[in-house]
Coordinates of C-alpha atoms and ligand atoms in Angstrom, one line a residue:
M1 CA 0.1 0.0 0.0
L2 CA 1.1 3.7 -0.5
V3 CA 0.9 6.5 2.0
L4 CA 0.3 9.8 0.5
K5 CA 0.6 13.1 2.6
F6 CA -0.8 16.3 1.4
G7 CA 0.3 19.6 2.9
G8 CA -1.6 22.8 3.8
T9 CA -1.6 24.4 0.4
S10 CA -2.6 21.2 -1.2
V11 CA -5.9 21.1 0.9
G12 CA -6.0 24.9 1.2
S13 CA -8.5 25.7 -1.6
I14 CA -11.5 23.9 -3.2
E15 CA -9.5 23.7 -6.5
N16 CA -6.5 22.1 -4.8
M17 CA -8.7 19.7 -3.0
T18 CA -10.2 18.7 -6.2
N19 CA -6.6 18.1 -7.5
V20 CA -5.9 15.9 -4.5
K21 CA -9.2 13.9 -5.1
N22 CA -8.0 13.4 -8.7
I23 CA -4.6 12.3 -7.6
I24 CA -5.8 9.7 -5.1
N25 CA -8.8 8.4 -6.8
D26 CA -7.2 5.6 -8.9
G27 CA -8.9 2.6 -7.5
E28 CA -5.9 1.5 -5.3
K29 CA -6.2 1.2 -1.6
K30 CA -4.1 3.8 0.0
V31 CA -3.5 5.8 3.3
V32 CA -4.0 9.6 3.0
V33 CA -2.4 11.9 5.6
L34 CA -3.6 15.6 5.6
S35 CA -2.3 18.7 7.1
A36 CA -4.4 21.6 8.3
M37 CA -5.6 23.9 5.5
S38 CA -2.9 26.4 4.9
G39 CA -2.9 29.4 7.3
T40 CA -5.0 27.5 10.0
T41 CA -2.3 26.2 12.2
N42 CA -0.6 29.6 12.3
A43 CA -4.1 31.2 13.2
L44 CA -4.6 28.5 16.0
V45 CA -1.0 29.3 17.4
D46 CA -2.0 32.9 17.5
I47 CA -5.2 32.2 19.1
S48 CA -3.3 30.2 21.8
E49 CA -0.8 33.0 22.3
F50 CA -3.7 35.5 22.7
I51 CA -5.2 33.2 25.4
R52 CA -1.9 32.8 27.1
A53 CA -1.6 36.7 27.2
K54 CA -5.2 36.9 28.6
E55 CA -6.2 39.0 25.6
L56 CA -9.4 37.0 25.4
E57 CA -11.3 39.5 23.3
V58 CA -8.7 39.5 20.5
A59 CA -8.7 35.6 20.7
L60 CA -12.5 35.4 20.2
I61 CA -12.2 37.8 17.2
K62 CA -9.5 35.4 15.8
I63 CA -11.6 32.4 16.5
N64 CA -14.6 34.0 14.6
E65 CA -12.5 35.0 11.6
L66 CA -11.4 31.3 11.3
Y67 CA -14.9 30.1 11.8
D68 CA -16.2 32.3 8.9
I69 CA -13.4 30.7 6.6
Y70 CA -14.7 27.2 7.5
K71 CA -18.4 28.1 7.1
K72 CA -17.5 29.3 3.6
T73 CA -15.5 26.2 2.8
V74 CA -18.3 23.8 3.7
K75 CA -20.6 25.7 1.3
D76 CA -18.1 25.8 -1.5
L77 CA -16.9 22.2 -1.1
L78 CA -20.2 20.4 -0.5
S79 CA -23.4 20.3 -2.5
D80 CA -25.3 17.4 -0.9
T81 CA -27.7 18.9 1.6
F82 CA -27.3 16.1 4.2
L83 CA -23.5 16.4 4.0
I84 CA -23.6 20.1 4.4
I85 CA -25.7 19.8 7.4
E86 CA -23.3 17.1 8.8
A87 CA -20.3 19.3 8.2
E88 CA -21.8 22.4 9.4
A89 CA -22.7 20.6 12.8
Y90 CA -19.0 19.4 13.0
V91 CA -17.5 22.8 12.3
N92 CA -19.9 24.4 14.9
T93 CA -18.8 21.8 17.5
I94 CA -15.2 22.4 16.8
F95 CA -15.6 26.3 17.1
S96 CA -17.8 26.2 20.1
G97 CA -15.3 23.9 21.6
L98 CA -12.5 26.5 20.9
I99 CA -14.7 29.4 22.5
D100 CA -15.2 27.1 25.6
L101 CA -11.4 27.0 25.9
L102 CA -11.3 30.7 26.5
N103 CA -12.6 30.1 30.0
I104 CA -9.9 27.6 30.9
N105 CA -6.5 28.6 32.4
Y106 CA -3.7 28.5 30.0
S107 CA -1.6 25.3 30.0
E108 CA 0.6 23.3 27.4
L109 CA -2.3 20.9 27.2
L110 CA -4.7 23.8 26.4
H111 CA -2.4 24.8 23.6
N112 CA -2.0 21.4 22.2
K113 CA -5.7 21.0 22.1
I114 CA -6.1 24.3 20.2
V115 CA -3.4 23.6 17.6
A116 CA -4.9 20.0 16.8
Q117 CA -8.1 21.5 15.6
G118 CA -6.7 22.2 12.0
E119 CA -6.1 18.6 11.1
L120 CA -9.4 17.5 12.7
L121 CA -11.3 20.1 10.4
S122 CA -9.4 19.3 7.2
T123 CA -9.7 15.5 7.4
F124 CA -13.4 15.6 8.3
L125 CA -14.3 18.1 5.6
F126 CA -12.2 16.3 2.9
S127 CA -13.6 12.8 4.0
R128 CA -17.1 14.2 3.4
F129 CA -16.1 15.6 0.0
L130 CA -14.8 12.2 -1.1
F131 CA -17.9 10.4 0.1
Q132 CA -20.0 12.9 -1.9
E133 CA -17.9 11.8 -4.9
N134 CA -18.8 8.2 -4.2
I135 CA -15.3 7.2 -3.1
K136 CA -15.0 4.5 -0.4
V137 CA -13.4 6.4 2.4
A138 CA -12.9 5.9 6.1
L139 CA -11.7 8.6 8.4
L140 CA -9.2 7.1 11.1
P141 CA -8.8 9.4 14.2
A142 CA -5.0 9.7 14.5
L143 CA -5.3 9.6 18.3
D144 CA -6.5 5.9 18.1
F145 CA -3.0 4.8 17.0
M146 CA -0.3 7.6 17.0
R147 CA 1.6 8.0 20.2
V148 CA 5.1 9.0 21.3
D149 CA 7.0 7.8 24.2
K150 CA 8.6 9.7 27.0
N151 CA 11.6 10.5 24.9
N152 CA 9.2 12.0 22.2
E153 CA 10.1 9.2 19.9
P154 CA 7.3 7.4 17.9
D155 CA 6.0 4.3 20.0
D156 CA 6.7 2.1 17.0
F157 CA 5.2 -1.2 18.6
Y158 CA 1.9 0.6 19.7
I159 CA 1.5 2.5 16.4
K160 CA 2.2 -0.7 14.3
Q161 CA -0.3 -2.8 16.4
N162 CA -3.1 -0.4 16.5
F163 CA -2.9 1.0 12.9
N164 CA -2.9 -2.4 11.4
R165 CA -5.6 -3.7 13.6
I166 CA -7.8 -0.7 12.6
I167 CA -7.3 -1.0 9.0
N168 CA -8.0 -4.7 9.2
E169 CA -11.2 -4.1 11.0
I170 CA -12.4 -1.5 8.3
S171 CA -11.5 -3.4 5.1
D172 CA -14.0 -2.4 2.5
V173 CA -12.5 0.9 1.9
D174 CA -10.3 2.4 -0.8
I175 CA -9.0 5.6 1.0
Y176 CA -8.0 5.7 4.7
I177 CA -7.8 9.4 5.7
T178 CA -6.0 10.4 8.9
Q179 CA -4.7 13.6 10.5
G180 CA -1.1 14.5 10.2
F181 CA 0.8 16.2 13.1
V182 CA -1.5 15.2 16.1
C183 CA -0.5 12.4 18.5
L184 CA -0.7 11.2 22.1
D185 CA 2.2 11.7 24.4
A186 CA 3.5 9.0 26.8
E187 CA 0.8 9.9 29.4
G188 CA -2.0 9.6 26.8
T189 CA -2.7 13.3 26.5
I190 CA -3.1 15.2 23.3
S191 CA 0.3 16.4 21.7
N192 CA 1.9 16.9 18.4
L193 CA 4.9 16.1 16.3
Q194 CA 6.1 19.8 16.1
R195 CA 5.5 22.2 13.3
G196 CA 5.5 20.5 9.8
G197 CA 4.9 17.2 11.6
S198 CA 2.5 15.8 9.1
D199 CA 5.5 14.6 6.9
Y200 CA 6.6 12.6 10.0
T201 CA 3.2 11.1 10.4
A202 CA 3.4 9.9 7.0
T203 CA 6.7 8.1 7.2
I204 CA 5.7 6.7 10.7
I205 CA 2.6 5.2 9.2
G206 CA 4.7 4.1 6.2
A207 CA 7.0 2.1 8.5
A208 CA 4.0 0.6 10.5
I209 CA 2.4 -0.9 7.4
E210 CA 5.8 -1.4 5.5
A211 CA 4.3 0.7 2.6
K212 CA 5.7 0.4 -0.9
E213 CA 6.4 4.1 -0.9
V214 CA 5.6 7.2 1.0
Q215 CA 4.7 10.4 -1.1
I216 CA 4.8 13.8 0.3
W217 CA 2.7 16.1 -1.9
T218 CA 3.4 19.8 -1.5
D219 CA 3.3 23.1 -3.4
I220 CA 6.7 22.8 -5.1
D221 CA 8.2 20.4 -7.7
G222 CA 10.5 18.5 -5.3
F223 CA 13.5 19.2 -3.2
H224 CA 15.4 22.2 -4.6
N225 CA 19.2 22.7 -4.5
N226 CA 18.7 25.7 -2.3
D227 CA 16.0 27.5 -0.3
P228 CA 13.6 29.0 -2.8
R229 CA 12.3 31.4 -0.2
F230 CA 15.5 33.3 -0.4
V231 CA 17.3 32.3 -3.5
E232 CA 16.2 32.7 -7.2
N233 CA 16.8 30.0 -9.9
T234 CA 16.9 27.1 -7.6
K235 CA 16.3 23.7 -9.2
A236 CA 14.6 20.6 -8.2
I237 CA 16.9 17.6 -7.6
S238 CA 15.6 14.3 -9.0
N239 CA 17.4 11.9 -6.6
L240 CA 18.5 12.2 -3.0
S241 CA 19.8 9.6 -0.7
F242 CA 18.2 9.2 2.7
N243 CA 21.4 10.6 4.3
E244 CA 21.4 13.5 2.1
A245 CA 17.7 14.2 2.8
A246 CA 18.1 13.7 6.5
E247 CA 21.0 16.2 6.9
L248 CA 19.2 18.9 4.6
A249 CA 15.9 18.4 6.7
Y250 CA 17.7 18.5 9.9
F251 CA 19.6 21.6 8.9
G252 CA 16.5 23.6 8.0
A253 CA 15.2 22.6 4.5
K254 CA 11.4 23.5 5.3
I255 CA 10.0 21.1 2.6
L256 CA 10.6 18.2 5.0
H257 CA 9.9 17.8 8.7
P258 CA 13.5 17.3 10.4
Q259 CA 12.8 13.6 11.2
T260 CA 10.8 12.6 8.0
V261 CA 13.3 10.0 6.6
V262 CA 14.1 8.4 10.0
P263 CA 11.2 5.9 10.4
V264 CA 11.7 4.6 6.8
R265 CA 15.5 4.6 6.2
T266 CA 16.2 1.3 7.8
L267 CA 13.3 -0.3 6.1
N268 CA 14.5 1.2 2.7
I269 CA 11.0 2.5 1.9
P270 CA 11.3 5.2 -0.7
V271 CA 10.1 8.6 0.0
R272 CA 8.9 10.7 -3.2
L273 CA 8.3 14.4 -3.1
K274 CA 5.6 15.7 -5.7
N275 CA 3.8 18.8 -6.5
T276 CA 0.0 18.6 -6.0
M277 CA -0.4 21.5 -8.6
S278 CA 1.8 19.8 -11.1
P279 CA 1.4 16.0 -10.6
D280 CA 3.2 15.2 -13.9
S281 CA 6.6 16.8 -12.7
Y282 CA 9.0 14.0 -11.7
G283 CA 9.6 15.5 -8.2
T284 CA 12.3 14.0 -6.0
L285 CA 12.9 10.3 -5.1
I286 CA 14.7 9.7 -1.8
T287 CA 16.1 6.1 -1.6
N288 CA 19.3 4.6 -0.3
E289 CA 21.0 4.9 -3.7
I290 CA 23.6 7.5 -4.2
H291 CA 23.4 9.6 -7.2
G292 CA 26.1 12.0 -8.4
E293 CA 29.0 13.5 -6.4
G294 CA 29.8 17.0 -5.1
I295 CA 27.5 19.8 -3.5
K296 CA 23.9 18.8 -4.2
A297 CA 21.9 21.3 -2.0
I298 CA 22.3 23.9 0.5
A299 CA 19.9 24.7 3.5
A300 CA 19.9 27.0 6.4
K301 CA 18.8 26.6 10.0
D302 CA 18.1 29.7 12.2
N303 CA 17.9 30.3 16.0
I304 CA 21.3 29.0 16.5
Y305 CA 23.4 29.9 19.6
A306 CA 27.3 29.8 19.4
I307 CA 29.1 29.3 22.6
K308 CA 32.8 30.0 22.8
I309 CA 34.5 28.3 25.8
K310 CA 38.0 29.7 26.4
S311 CA 40.5 28.3 28.9
A312 CA 44.2 29.0 29.5
R313 CA 44.2 25.5 31.1
M314 CA 43.1 23.9 27.8
L315 CA 46.7 24.3 26.6
Q316 CA 48.0 20.8 26.2
A317 CA 45.5 19.6 28.6
Y318 CA 43.5 16.4 28.2
G319 CA 40.2 15.8 29.8
F320 CA 39.0 19.4 29.2
L321 CA 36.6 18.5 26.3
K322 CA 35.2 15.7 28.4
K323 CA 34.2 18.1 31.1
V324 CA 32.7 20.5 28.5
F325 CA 30.6 17.7 26.9
E326 CA 29.4 16.3 30.3
V327 CA 27.7 19.8 31.0
F328 CA 25.7 19.4 27.7
E329 CA 24.9 15.7 28.5
K330 CA 23.6 16.7 31.9
Y331 CA 21.2 19.2 30.3
E332 CA 20.3 16.8 27.5
T333 CA 21.2 19.5 24.9
A334 CA 22.3 18.5 21.5
I335 CA 25.5 20.0 19.9
D336 CA 25.3 20.6 16.2
M337 CA 28.8 22.1 15.2
I338 CA 32.0 22.2 16.9
T339 CA 35.4 23.7 16.1
T340 CA 38.5 23.9 18.5
S341 CA 41.8 25.7 18.8
E342 CA 44.4 25.4 21.3
I343 CA 42.8 27.6 23.8
A344 CA 39.2 27.5 22.9
V345 CA 36.4 25.4 21.8
S346 CA 33.3 26.9 19.9
L347 CA 30.0 24.9 19.5
T348 CA 26.5 25.5 18.5
I349 CA 23.2 24.5 20.0
D350 CA 19.7 25.2 18.9
D351 CA 17.8 24.4 22.0
D352 CA 18.1 27.3 24.6
T353 CA 15.9 25.6 27.2
H354 CA 18.9 25.2 29.6
L355 CA 21.4 27.8 28.1
K356 CA 21.5 29.7 31.3
A357 CA 22.4 26.8 33.5
I358 CA 24.9 25.4 30.9
V359 CA 26.7 28.8 30.8
E360 CA 26.8 28.9 34.6
E361 CA 28.3 25.4 34.8
L362 CA 30.9 26.1 32.0
E363 CA 31.8 29.2 33.7
K364 CA 33.3 27.2 36.6
I365 CA 35.9 25.9 34.2
A366 CA 36.4 28.5 31.6
N367 CA 35.5 32.0 30.1
V368 CA 32.2 31.7 28.2
E369 CA 30.9 33.9 25.5
V370 CA 27.4 33.4 23.8
D371 CA 26.3 34.8 20.4
D372 CA 22.8 34.4 19.4
Y373 CA 20.8 35.2 16.1
M374 CA 23.2 32.9 14.3
S375 CA 22.3 30.5 11.5
I376 CA 24.0 27.3 10.2
V377 CA 24.4 27.2 6.5
C378 CA 24.8 23.5 5.5
L379 CA 26.2 22.2 2.2
V380 CA 25.2 18.5 1.5
G381 CA 26.3 15.9 -1.1
N382 CA 28.0 12.7 -1.4
T383 CA 31.8 12.9 -0.8
I384 CA 31.6 16.8 -1.1
I385 CA 34.8 17.3 0.8
Y386 CA 36.8 15.7 -2.0
H387 CA 35.1 17.1 -4.9
Q388 CA 37.0 19.5 -7.3
D389 CA 34.1 22.0 -7.1
T390 CA 33.8 22.3 -3.6
P391 CA 36.6 25.0 -3.0
Q392 CA 34.4 27.3 -4.9
L393 CA 32.4 27.7 -1.7
F394 CA 35.2 29.3 0.1
Q395 CA 34.8 32.5 -2.1
V396 CA 31.8 33.2 0.2
L397 CA 34.5 34.1 2.9
Q398 CA 35.4 37.2 1.1
D399 CA 31.6 38.4 1.2
V400 CA 30.3 37.4 4.6
N401 CA 31.6 37.1 8.1
V402 CA 31.8 33.4 8.7
R403 CA 32.0 32.6 12.5
M404 CA 32.8 28.8 12.2
I405 CA 33.3 26.2 9.6
A406 CA 32.9 22.5 10.1
Y407 CA 34.6 20.7 7.3
G408 CA 35.6 17.0 7.3
G409 CA 33.3 15.9 10.2
S410 CA 31.7 13.7 7.6
N411 CA 32.4 13.3 3.8
N412 CA 29.0 14.6 3.1
N413 CA 28.4 17.7 4.9
I414 CA 30.1 21.2 5.3
S415 CA 28.5 23.6 7.7
L416 CA 29.2 27.4 7.9
L417 CA 28.0 29.5 10.9
V418 CA 26.9 33.1 10.1
N419 CA 24.9 35.8 11.6
T420 CA 21.3 35.3 10.7
S421 CA 21.3 38.8 9.2
D422 CA 23.9 37.5 6.6
K423 CA 22.0 34.3 5.9
K424 CA 20.2 35.3 2.7
E425 CA 23.4 36.8 1.2
T426 CA 25.3 33.7 2.1
L427 CA 22.8 31.4 0.4
R428 CA 22.6 33.7 -2.7
K429 CA 26.4 33.9 -3.1
L430 CA 26.9 30.1 -2.6
Q431 CA 24.2 29.5 -5.2
R432 CA 26.3 31.6 -7.6
Y433 CA 29.7 30.2 -6.7
V434 CA 28.7 26.5 -6.3
F435 CA 25.8 26.0 -8.8
E436 CA 26.2 28.6 -11.5
H437 CA 30.0 28.3 -11.7
S438 CA 30.4 27.5 -15.5
D439 CA 32.9 24.7 -15.3
R440 CA 31.0 22.7 -12.8
L441 CA 30.0 19.1 -13.6
V442 CA 26.3 18.4 -13.9
L443 CA 24.9 16.3 -11.0
N444 CA 22.1 13.7 -11.0
Ligands
ADP501 P1 3.4 21.7 3.1 O1 2.4 22.7 3.7 O2 3.1 21.0 1.9 O3 4.0 20.8 4.1 P2 5.8 23.3 3.5 O4 5.6 24.9 3.4 O5 6.1 22.8 4.7 O6 4.7 22.7 2.7 O7 7.1 22.9 2.5 C1 7.2 23.4 1.2 C2 7.9 24.7 1.0 O8 9.2 24.6 1.6 C3 8.2 25.2 -0.4 O9 7.1 25.9 -0.7 C4 9.5 26.1 -0.2 O10 9.1 27.4 0.0 C5 10.0 25.6 1.1 N1 11.3 25.1 1.0 C6 12.5 25.5 1.7 N2 13.5 24.8 1.4 C7 13.2 24.1 0.2 C8 13.9 23.2 -0.7 N3 15.2 23.0 -0.5 N4 13.3 22.7 -1.7 C9 12.0 22.9 -1.9 N5 11.2 23.6 -1.0 C10 11.9 24.3 0.0
LIG502 N1 -0.5 21.8 10.5 C1 0.9 21.5 11.0 C2 1.7 22.9 10.8 O1 1.3 23.7 10.2 C3 1.5 20.4 10.6 C4 1.9 20.3 9.1 O2 1.4 21.2 8.4 O3 2.7 19.5 8.7 O4 2.9 22.8 11.3
MG503 MG1 5.4 21.0 5.6

């Protein structure tokens, strides 16, 4: 069976929902994972923020604005009177539920309940639309099978057991629809897989049913060689390896949730990226095969902190780095980049939850400086550190102030740390030096 995931834009208008229907309606049994309609999760996050700030009147205005959008969507999407009545009743229940939450004290649970409503709405309305089109559809509540453990990792055994049991019980169906993003936590309360998490839902389900392929349908024709939000003339890459895709997603390529390929990589289940608005474009196929050499793509990740740890006692000392790493281990904070000199070590983190405590502990053994508003620009490709074109990237040193470089940590990744204010220019200059450099060999 295939798992197909459609993102916010793909279900964000009646026209695009019709495209989705045409893509999935080929008589083959499949699982369809949907995001919230575009703009909805952002609006729900804002509503949650207004409730947290006790600006309840503004929260109510925002809830009603969203309510109006859904009332109109029901009318535009459905024509069958019974289905319209049913969908209106559902939408009314969701929005009166949101209004009721205004009277409850703010908590993380409240936030998680609010942001889950987008996927509940999109899947309900789309399933009714398919029903109207005489397609055999079943709506599977994600909370019946999707759960993470206390480390926020998917609870694979639980998911596999429950998802397979559910689809075996409901067998006379062509399309199983479920919500991306939402899940239960280890205590059984509503949670989510973080922003963009519907991609992750799709590959977690793909692994649970050992799918033939997982398809991520979005608003662009595949994985581009640079971030199209900041750089012109980026191009779709036809093939990526799991490792390349994992690095790019982890280092900020928004097209994929950072964990997307993890559940399917060891099972060798291909992930295909496709454009809902242009289904005939090839897209990108992610497998364990390696295609081409040299720099394939560039991505950037924001909200990075650079920590410089400087100690006179580091000179010719062993054991210093161990003490440094123990502090990060104690606070369960992952380090992304690291560079050292004789008297200092610089490293980066993106999780600032324990930054203050980490700095206080490090100050017991060294001088510590923290820089914020930093971005990691990451260049990825098979054996890039040996490739003849790679040195082109160092031309960027003459244009922007590069704070750190990690080269040689693996053969497939080179990372640069720059001020976030220089990120766009760095990405654009790299595009020119690395991909538009005329002698370059063509990849793929
Ligand atoms: P969806 O709602 O379908 O999940 P997203 O907005 O999460 O879509 O991801 C698709 C968007 O990711 C694209 O429209 C594009 O702006 C952005 N993006 C960032 N980096 C890349 C990249 N390297 N290749 C393609 N798209 C990228
Ligand atoms: N709707 C969620 C978000 O906007 C999940 C997703 O789109 O993948 O983050
Ligand atoms: Mg996304």
